[in-house]
Short mmCIF file of C-alpha atoms and ligand atoms in Angstrom, two decimals:
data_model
loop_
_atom_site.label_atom_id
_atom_site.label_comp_id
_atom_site.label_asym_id
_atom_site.label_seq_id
_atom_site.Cartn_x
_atom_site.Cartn_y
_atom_site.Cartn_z
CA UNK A 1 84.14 -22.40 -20.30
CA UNK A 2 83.12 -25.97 -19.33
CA UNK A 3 80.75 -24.28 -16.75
CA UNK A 4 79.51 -22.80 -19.60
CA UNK A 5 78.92 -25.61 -21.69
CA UNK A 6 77.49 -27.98 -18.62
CA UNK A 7 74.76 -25.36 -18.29
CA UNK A 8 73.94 -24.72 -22.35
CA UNK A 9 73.86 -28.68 -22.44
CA UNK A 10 71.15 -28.51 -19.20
CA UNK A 11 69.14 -25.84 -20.54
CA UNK A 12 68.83 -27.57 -24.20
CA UNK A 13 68.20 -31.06 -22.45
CA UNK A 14 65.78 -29.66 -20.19
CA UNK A 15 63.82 -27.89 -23.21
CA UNK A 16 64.06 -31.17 -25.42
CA UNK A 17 62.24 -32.81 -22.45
CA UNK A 18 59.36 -30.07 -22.08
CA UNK A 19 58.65 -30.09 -25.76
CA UNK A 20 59.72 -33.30 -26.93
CA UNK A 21 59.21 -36.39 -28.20
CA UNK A 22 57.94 -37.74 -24.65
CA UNK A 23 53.76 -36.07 -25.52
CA UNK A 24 50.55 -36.93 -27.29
CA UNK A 25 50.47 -34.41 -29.95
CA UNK A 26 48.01 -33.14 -32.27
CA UNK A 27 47.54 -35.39 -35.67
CA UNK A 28 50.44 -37.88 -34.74
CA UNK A 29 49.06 -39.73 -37.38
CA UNK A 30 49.77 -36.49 -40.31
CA UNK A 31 52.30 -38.77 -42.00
CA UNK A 32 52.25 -42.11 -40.93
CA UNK A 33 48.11 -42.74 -41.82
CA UNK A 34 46.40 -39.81 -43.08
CA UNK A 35 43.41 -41.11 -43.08
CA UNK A 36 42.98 -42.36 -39.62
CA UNK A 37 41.22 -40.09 -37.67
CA UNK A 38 38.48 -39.08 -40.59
CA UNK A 39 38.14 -42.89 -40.38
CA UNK A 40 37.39 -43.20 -36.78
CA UNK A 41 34.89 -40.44 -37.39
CA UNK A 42 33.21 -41.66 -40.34
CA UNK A 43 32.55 -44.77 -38.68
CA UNK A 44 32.06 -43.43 -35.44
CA UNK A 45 29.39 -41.32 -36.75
CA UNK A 46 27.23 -43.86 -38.90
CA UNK A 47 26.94 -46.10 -35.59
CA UNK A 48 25.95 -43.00 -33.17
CA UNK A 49 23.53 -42.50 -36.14
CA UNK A 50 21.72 -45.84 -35.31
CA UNK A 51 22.22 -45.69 -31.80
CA UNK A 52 21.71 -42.10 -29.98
CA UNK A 53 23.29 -43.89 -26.66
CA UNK A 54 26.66 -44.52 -28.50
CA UNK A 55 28.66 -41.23 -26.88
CA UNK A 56 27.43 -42.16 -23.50
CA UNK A 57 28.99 -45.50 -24.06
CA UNK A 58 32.13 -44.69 -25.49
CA UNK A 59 33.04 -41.57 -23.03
CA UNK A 60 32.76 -43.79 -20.32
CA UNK A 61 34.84 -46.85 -21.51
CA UNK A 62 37.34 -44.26 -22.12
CA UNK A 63 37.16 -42.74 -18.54
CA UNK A 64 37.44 -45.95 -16.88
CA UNK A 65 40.50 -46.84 -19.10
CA UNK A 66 42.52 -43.93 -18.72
CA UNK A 67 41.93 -44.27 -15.06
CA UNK A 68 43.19 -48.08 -14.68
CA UNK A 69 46.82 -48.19 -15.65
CA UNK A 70 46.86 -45.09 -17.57
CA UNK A 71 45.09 -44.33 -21.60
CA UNK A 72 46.57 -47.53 -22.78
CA UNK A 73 43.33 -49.18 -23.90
CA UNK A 74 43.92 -51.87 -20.91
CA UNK A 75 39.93 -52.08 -20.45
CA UNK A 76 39.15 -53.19 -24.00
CA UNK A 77 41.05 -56.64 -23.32
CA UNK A 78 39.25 -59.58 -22.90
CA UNK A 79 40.39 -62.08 -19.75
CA UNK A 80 42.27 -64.83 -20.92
CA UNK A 81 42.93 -67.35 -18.41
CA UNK A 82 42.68 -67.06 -15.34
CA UNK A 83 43.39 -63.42 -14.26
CA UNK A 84 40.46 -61.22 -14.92
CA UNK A 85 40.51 -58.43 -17.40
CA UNK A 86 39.33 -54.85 -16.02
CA UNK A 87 36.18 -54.97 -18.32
CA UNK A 88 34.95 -57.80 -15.77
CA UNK A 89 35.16 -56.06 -12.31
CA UNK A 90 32.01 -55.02 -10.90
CA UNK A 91 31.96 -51.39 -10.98
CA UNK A 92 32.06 -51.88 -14.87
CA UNK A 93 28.22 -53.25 -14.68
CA UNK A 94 27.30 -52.19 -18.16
CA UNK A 95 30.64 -51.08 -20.04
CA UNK A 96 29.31 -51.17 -23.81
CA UNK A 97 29.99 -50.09 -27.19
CA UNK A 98 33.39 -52.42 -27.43
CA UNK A 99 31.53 -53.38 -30.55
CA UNK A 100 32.16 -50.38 -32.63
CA UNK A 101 35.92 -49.63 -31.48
CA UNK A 102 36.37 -53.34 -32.77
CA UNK A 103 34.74 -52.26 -36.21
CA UNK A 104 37.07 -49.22 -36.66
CA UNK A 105 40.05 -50.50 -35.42
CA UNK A 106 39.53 -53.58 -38.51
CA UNK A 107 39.05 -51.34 -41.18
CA UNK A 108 41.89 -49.02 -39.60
CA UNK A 109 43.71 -52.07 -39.83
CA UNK A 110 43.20 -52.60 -43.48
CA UNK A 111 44.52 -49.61 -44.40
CA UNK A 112 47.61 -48.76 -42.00
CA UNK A 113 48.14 -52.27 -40.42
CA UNK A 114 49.86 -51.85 -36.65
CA UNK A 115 50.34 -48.19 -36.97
CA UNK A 116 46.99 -46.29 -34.73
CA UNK A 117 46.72 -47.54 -31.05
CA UNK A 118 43.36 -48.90 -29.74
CA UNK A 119 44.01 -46.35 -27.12
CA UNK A 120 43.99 -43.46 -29.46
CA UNK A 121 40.66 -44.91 -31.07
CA UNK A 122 38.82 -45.55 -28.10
CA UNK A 123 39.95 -41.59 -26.88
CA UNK A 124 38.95 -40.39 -30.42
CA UNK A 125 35.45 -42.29 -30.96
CA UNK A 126 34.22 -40.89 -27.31
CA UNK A 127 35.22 -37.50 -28.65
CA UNK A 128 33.18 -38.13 -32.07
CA UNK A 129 30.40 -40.01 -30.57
CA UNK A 130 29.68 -37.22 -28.19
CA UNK A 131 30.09 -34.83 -31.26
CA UNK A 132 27.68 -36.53 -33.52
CA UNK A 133 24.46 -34.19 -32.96
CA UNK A 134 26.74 -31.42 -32.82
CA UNK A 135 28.46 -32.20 -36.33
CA UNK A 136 31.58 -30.90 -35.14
CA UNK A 137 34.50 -31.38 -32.92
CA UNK A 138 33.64 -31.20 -29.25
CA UNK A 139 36.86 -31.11 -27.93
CA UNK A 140 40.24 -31.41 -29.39
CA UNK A 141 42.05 -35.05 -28.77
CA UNK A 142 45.77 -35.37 -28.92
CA UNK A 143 47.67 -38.54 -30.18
CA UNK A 144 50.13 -41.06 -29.68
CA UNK A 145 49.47 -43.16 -27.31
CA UNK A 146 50.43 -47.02 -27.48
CA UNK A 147 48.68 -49.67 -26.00
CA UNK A 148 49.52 -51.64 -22.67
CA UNK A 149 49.50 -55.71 -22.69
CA UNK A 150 48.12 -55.92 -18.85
CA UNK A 151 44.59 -55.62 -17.49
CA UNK A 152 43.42 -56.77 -14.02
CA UNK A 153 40.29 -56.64 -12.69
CA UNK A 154 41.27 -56.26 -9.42
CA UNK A 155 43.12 -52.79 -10.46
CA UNK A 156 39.72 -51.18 -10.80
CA UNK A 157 38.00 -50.81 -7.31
CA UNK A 158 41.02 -48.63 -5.81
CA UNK A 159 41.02 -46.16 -8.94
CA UNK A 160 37.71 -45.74 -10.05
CA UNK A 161 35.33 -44.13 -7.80
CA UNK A 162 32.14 -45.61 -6.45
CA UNK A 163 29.43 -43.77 -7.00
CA UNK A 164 28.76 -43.83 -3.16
CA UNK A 165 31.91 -41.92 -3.47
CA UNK A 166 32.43 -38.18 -1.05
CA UNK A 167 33.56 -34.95 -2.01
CA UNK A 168 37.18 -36.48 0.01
CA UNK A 169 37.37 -39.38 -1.34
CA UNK A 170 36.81 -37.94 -5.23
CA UNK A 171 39.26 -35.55 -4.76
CA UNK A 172 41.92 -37.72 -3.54
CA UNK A 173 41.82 -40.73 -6.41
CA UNK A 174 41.39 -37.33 -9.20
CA UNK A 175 44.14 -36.25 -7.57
CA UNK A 176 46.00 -39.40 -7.92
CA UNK A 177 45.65 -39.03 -11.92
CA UNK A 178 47.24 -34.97 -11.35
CA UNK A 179 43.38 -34.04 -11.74
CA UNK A 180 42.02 -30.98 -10.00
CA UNK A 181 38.83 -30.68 -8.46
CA UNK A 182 38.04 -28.24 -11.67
CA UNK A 183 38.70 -31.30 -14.15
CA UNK A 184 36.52 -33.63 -11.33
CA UNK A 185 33.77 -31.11 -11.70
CA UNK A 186 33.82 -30.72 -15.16
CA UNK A 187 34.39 -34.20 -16.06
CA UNK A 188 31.16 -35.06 -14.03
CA UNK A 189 29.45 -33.53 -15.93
CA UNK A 190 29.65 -36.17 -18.55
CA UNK A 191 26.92 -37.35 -16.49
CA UNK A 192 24.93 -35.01 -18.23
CA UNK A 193 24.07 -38.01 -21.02
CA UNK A 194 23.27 -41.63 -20.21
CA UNK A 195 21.87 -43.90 -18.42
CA UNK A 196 22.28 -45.72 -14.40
CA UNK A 197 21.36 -49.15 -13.05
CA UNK A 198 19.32 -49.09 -9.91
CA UNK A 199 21.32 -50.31 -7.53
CA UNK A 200 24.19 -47.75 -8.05
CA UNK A 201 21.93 -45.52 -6.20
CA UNK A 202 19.56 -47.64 -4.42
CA UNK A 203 20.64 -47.46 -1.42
CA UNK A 204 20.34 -43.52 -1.05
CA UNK A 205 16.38 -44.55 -1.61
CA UNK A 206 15.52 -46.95 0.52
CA UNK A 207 18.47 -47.66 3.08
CA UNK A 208 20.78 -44.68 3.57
CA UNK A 209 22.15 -44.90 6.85
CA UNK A 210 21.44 -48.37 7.68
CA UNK A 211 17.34 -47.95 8.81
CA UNK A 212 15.38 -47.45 6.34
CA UNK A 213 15.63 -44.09 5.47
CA UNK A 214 16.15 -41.97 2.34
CA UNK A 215 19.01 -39.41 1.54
CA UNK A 216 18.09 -36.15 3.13
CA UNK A 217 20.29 -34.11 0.75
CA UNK A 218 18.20 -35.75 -2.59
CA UNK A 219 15.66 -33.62 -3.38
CA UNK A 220 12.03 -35.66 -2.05
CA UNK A 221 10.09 -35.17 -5.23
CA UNK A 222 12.99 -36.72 -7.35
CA UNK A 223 13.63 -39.49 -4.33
CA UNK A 224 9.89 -40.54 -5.15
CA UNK A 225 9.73 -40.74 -8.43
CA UNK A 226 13.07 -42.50 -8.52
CA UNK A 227 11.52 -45.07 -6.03
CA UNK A 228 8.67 -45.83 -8.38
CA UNK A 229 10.96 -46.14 -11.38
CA UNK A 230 13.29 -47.90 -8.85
CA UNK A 231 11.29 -50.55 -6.77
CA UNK A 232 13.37 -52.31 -3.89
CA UNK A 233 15.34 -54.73 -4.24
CA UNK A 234 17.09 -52.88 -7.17
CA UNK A 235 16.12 -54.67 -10.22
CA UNK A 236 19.44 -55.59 -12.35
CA UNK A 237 18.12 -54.76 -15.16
CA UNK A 238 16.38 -51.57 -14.98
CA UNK A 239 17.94 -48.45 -16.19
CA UNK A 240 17.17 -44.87 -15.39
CA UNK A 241 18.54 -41.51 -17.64
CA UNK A 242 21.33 -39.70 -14.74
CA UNK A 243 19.76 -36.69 -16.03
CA UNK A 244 16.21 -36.86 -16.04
CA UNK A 245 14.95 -35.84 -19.82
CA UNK A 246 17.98 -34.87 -21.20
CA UNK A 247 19.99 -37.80 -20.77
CA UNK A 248 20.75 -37.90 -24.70
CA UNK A 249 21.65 -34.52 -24.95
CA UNK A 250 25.24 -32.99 -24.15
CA UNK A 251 24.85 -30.05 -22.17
CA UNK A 252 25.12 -28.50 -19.07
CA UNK A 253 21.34 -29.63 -17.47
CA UNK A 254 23.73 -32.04 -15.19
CA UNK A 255 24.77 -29.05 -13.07
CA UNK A 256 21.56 -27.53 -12.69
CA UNK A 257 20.02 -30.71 -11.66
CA UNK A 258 22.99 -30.98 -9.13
CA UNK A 259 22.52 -27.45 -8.02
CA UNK A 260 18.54 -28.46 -7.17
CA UNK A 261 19.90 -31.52 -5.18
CA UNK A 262 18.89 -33.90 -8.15
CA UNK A 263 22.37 -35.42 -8.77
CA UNK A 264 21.62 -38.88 -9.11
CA UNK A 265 24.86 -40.42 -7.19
CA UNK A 266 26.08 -39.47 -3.73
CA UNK A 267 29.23 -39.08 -5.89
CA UNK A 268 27.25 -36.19 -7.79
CA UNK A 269 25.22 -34.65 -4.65
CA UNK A 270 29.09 -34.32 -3.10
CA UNK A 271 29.87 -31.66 -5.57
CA UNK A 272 27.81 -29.50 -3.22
CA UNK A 273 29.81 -30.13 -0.38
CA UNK A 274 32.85 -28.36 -0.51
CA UNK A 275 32.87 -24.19 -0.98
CA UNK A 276 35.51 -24.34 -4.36
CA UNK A 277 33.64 -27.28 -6.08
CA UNK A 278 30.32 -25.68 -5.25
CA UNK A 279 31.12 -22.65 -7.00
CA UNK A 280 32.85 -24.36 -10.15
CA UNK A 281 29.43 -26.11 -10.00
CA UNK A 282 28.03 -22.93 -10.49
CA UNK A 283 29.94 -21.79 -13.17
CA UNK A 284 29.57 -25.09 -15.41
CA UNK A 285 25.89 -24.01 -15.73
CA UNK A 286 27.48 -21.54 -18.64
CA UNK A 287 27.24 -23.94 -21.81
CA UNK A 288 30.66 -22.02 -23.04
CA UNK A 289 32.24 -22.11 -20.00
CA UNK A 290 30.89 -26.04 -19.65
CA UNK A 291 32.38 -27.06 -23.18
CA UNK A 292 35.28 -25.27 -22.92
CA UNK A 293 36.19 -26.44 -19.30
CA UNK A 294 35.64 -29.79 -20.06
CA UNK A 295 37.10 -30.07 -23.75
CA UNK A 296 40.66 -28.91 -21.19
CA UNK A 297 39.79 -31.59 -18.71
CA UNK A 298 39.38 -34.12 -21.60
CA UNK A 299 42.29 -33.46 -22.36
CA UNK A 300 44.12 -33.86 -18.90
CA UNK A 301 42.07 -36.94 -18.83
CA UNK A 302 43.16 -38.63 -21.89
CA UNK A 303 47.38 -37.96 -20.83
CA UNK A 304 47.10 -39.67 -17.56
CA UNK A 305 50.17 -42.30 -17.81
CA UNK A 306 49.68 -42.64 -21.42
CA UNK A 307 52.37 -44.85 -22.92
CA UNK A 308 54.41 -43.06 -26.06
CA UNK A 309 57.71 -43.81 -27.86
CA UNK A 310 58.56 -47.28 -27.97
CA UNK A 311 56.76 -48.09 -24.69
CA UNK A 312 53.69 -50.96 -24.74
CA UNK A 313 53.01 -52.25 -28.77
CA UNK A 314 49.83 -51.23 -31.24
CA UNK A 315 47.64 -54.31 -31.25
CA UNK A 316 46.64 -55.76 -33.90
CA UNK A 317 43.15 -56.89 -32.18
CA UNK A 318 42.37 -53.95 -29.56
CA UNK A 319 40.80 -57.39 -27.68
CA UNK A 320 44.02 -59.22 -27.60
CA UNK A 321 47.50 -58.58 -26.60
CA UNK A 322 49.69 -59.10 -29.78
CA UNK A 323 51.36 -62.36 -29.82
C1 HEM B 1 33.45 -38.62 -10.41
C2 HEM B 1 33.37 -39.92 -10.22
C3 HEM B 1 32.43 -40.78 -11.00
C4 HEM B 1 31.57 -41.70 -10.48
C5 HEM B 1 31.41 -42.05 -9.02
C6 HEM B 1 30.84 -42.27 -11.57
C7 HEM B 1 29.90 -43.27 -11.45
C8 HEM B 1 29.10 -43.73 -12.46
C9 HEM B 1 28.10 -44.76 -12.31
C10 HEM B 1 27.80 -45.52 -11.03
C11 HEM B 1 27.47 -44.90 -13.50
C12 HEM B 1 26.30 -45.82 -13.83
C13 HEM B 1 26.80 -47.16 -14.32
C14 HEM B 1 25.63 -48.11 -14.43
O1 HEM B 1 24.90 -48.25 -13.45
O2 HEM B 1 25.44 -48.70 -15.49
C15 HEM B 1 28.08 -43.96 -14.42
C16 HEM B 1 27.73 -43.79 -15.73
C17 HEM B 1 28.38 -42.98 -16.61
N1 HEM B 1 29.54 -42.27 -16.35
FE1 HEM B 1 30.36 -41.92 -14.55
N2 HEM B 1 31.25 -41.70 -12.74
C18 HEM B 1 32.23 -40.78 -12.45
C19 HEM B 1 32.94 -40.02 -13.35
C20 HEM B 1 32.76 -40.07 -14.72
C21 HEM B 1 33.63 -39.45 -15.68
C22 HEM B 1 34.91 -38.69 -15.33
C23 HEM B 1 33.10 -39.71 -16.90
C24 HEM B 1 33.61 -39.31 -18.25
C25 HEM B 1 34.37 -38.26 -18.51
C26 HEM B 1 31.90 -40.47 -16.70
C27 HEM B 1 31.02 -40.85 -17.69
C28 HEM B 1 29.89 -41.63 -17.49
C29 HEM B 1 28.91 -41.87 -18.54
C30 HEM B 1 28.91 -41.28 -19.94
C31 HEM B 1 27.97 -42.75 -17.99
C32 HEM B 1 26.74 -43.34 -18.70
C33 HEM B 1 27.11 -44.63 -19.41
C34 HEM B 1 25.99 -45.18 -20.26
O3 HEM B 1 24.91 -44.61 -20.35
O4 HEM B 1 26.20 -46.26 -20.86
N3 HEM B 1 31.74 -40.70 -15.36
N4 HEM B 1 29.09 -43.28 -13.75
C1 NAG B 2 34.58 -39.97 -44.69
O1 NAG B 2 33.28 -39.60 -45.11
C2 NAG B 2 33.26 -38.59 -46.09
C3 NAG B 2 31.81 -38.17 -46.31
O2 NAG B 2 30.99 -39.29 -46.45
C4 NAG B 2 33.96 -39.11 -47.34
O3 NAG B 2 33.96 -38.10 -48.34
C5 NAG B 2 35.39 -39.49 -47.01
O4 NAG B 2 36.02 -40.07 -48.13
C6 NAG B 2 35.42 -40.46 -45.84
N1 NAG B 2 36.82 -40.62 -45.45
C7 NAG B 2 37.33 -41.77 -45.06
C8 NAG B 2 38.78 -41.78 -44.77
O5 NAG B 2 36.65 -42.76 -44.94
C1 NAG B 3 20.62 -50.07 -35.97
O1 NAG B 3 20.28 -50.44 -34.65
C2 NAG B 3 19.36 -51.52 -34.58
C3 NAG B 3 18.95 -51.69 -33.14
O2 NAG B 3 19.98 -51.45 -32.24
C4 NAG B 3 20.03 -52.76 -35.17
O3 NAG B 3 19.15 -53.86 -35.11
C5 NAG B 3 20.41 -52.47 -36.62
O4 NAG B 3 21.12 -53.57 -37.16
C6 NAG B 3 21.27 -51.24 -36.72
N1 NAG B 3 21.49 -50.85 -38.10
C7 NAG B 3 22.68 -50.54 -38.56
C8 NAG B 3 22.74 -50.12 -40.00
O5 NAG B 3 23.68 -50.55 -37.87
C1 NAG B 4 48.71 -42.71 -7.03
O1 NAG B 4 48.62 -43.86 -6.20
C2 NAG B 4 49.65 -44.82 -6.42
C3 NAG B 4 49.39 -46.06 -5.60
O2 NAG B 4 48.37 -45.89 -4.68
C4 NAG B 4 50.99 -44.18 -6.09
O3 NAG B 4 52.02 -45.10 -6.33
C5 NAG B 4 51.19 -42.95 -6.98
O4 NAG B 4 52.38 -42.29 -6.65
C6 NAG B 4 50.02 -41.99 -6.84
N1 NAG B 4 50.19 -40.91 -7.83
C7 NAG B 4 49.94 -39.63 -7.57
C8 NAG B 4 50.16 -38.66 -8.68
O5 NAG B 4 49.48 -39.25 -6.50
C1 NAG B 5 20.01 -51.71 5.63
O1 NAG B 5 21.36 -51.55 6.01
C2 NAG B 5 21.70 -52.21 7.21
C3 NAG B 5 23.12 -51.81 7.57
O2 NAG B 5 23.98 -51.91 6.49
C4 NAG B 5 21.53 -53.71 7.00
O3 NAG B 5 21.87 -54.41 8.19
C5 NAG B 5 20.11 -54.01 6.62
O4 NAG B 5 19.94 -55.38 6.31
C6 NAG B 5 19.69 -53.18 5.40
N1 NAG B 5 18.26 -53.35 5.16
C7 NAG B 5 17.78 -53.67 3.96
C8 NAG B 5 16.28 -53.80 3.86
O5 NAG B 5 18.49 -53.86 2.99
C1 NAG B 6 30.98 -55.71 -20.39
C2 NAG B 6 31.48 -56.61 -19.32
O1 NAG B 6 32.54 -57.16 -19.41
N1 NAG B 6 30.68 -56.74 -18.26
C3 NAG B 6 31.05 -57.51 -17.07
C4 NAG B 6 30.98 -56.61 -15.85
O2 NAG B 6 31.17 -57.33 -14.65
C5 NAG B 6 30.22 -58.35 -14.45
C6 NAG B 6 30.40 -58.92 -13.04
O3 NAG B 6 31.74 -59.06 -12.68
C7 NAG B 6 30.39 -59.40 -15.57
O4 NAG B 6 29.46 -60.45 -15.40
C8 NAG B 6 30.15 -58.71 -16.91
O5 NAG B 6 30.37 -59.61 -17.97
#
């Protein structure tokens, strides 16, 4: 009998835990402000309106937060002090858009003060900027998440990828965040809008292996014409789109231009190297396959070490720890 009861208490623990209160969920916000997430799309879609570069922006703030500490928002804090926030480490180089999450999260504020996270903003806006030409949902986001009070800049290089980055060293620090090489595939892809400084891929022009030379796995045409849009020294300033003439558009021209050795990054060319992530490469050139793979892997992105319950605090000022 007590056997009996050990084991009925173990079984309705153990399903409390896989269902419970311990998730994101869909619409956490149903009850407690209604009108948040129509908010952080009606906002979210008059800026992308003005600026046709906003879901670039956004989607990658979001990447490099959840990958730093977790979806907690960490990389929208500005240093104070003396310890540097994330947002200043070099691999951020051109981080933007903290503008408009700072607009939202106000008039969020005005309306359910200290109830949405930054975190859940900055994971819904890259999911509505992206959307904007598409006028719907891209991918569904889940909610919940509370925001952490710590961001160090010297927590970036170590979790996010360089872009000189191999097919080993990808899969290992995905794999550190319980991603697969399917959701590091398909979450490349998001390369498929936006833009690239120079002298993330530089090197791979005009100094590969030390003398000179130019990456024999980019394709020579695009090596040239990235060389004259690309003079060396890399200018700091100059931009180029990651993928050529469809940089504003989400869709799945990122994997052909892989495929045809055009991936922009050594980080993108090393999709090519390995026989599974080859063929998933392949199979992202399907634009249903492509949205639907990477709406999952959006997903498994924005739950890595996300802080729920009573864990970390909703700021007040997604800039600022609250007091
Ligand atoms: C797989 C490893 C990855 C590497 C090595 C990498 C590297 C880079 C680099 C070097 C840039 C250019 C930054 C600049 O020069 O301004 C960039 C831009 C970008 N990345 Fe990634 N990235 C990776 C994964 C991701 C993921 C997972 C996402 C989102 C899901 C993402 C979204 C973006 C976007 C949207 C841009 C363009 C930003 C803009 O135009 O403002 N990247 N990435
Ligand atoms: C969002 O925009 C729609 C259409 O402009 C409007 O009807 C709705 O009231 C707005 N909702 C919120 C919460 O701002
Ligand atoms: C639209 O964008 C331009 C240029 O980025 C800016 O000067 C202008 O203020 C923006 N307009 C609105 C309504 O946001
Ligand atoms: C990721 O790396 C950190 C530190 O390098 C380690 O503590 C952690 O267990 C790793 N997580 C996974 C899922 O591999
Ligand atoms: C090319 O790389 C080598 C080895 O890293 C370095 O010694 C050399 O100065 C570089 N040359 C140029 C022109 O940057
Ligand atoms: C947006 C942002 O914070 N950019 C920073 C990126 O890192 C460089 C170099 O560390 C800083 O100068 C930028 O301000």
């Amino acid at each position: 009998m007590k056997f009996h009861i050990v084991i009925l208490l173990l079984f309705v623990l153990g399903v409390s835990r896989a269902s419970g209160a311990d998730k994101l969920k869909k619409n956490f916000y149903k009850n407690s402000c209604r009108q948040a997430e129509t908010l952080v799309r009606n906002i979210t879609w008059s800026r992308a309106a003005n600026d046709s570069k906003l879901g670039a922006k956004i989607l990658r703030v979001h990447y490099h937060d959840c990958f730093v500490r977790g979806c907690d928002a960490s990389i929208l804090l500005d240093t104070v002090g003396t310890d540097a926030a994330e947002k200043s480490a070099r691999p951020n180089l051109s981080l933007l858009g903290f503008e408009v999450i700072d607009e939202i999260k106000s008039e969020i504020e005005k309306v359910c003060p200290q109830v949405v996270s930054c975190a859940d903003i900055l994971a819904l806006a890259a999911r509505d900027a992206v959307s904007f030409p598409f006028k719907k949902d891209m991918w569904e986001v889940y909610t919940g998440r509370r925001d952490g009070r710590i961001s160090l800049s010297s927590e970036v290089t170590g979790n996010i990828p360089g872009a000189n980055s191999n097919f080993a060293t990808l899969k290992n620090l995905f794999a550190n965040k319980s991603l697969s090489v399917t959701d590091l595939v398909a979450l490349s892809g998001a390369h498929t809008i936006g833009v690239a400084h120079c002298g993330a891929f530089s090197r791979r022009l005009y100094n590969f292996s030390g003398n000179g030379d130019t990456d024999p796995s980019l394709n020579q045409a695009y090596a040239e014409t990235l060389k004259s849009q690309c003079p060396n020294p890399a200018s700091s300033t100059i931009t180029v789109e990651m993928d050529p003439q469809s940089s504003e558009s989400f869709d799945t021209h990122y994997f052909t231009a892989v495929k045809q050795n055009k991936g922009l990054f050594q980080s993108d060319a090393a999709l090519l190297t390995n026989t599974a992530s080859s063929k998933i490469v392949d199979s992202l050139q399907k634009a249903n396959t492509f949205f639907s793979q990477f709406g999952k892997s959006m997903k498994n992105m924005g739950e890595i070490e996300v802080l729920i319950g009573n864990a970390g605090e909703i700021r007040k000022n997604c800039r600022i720890v609250n007091a």
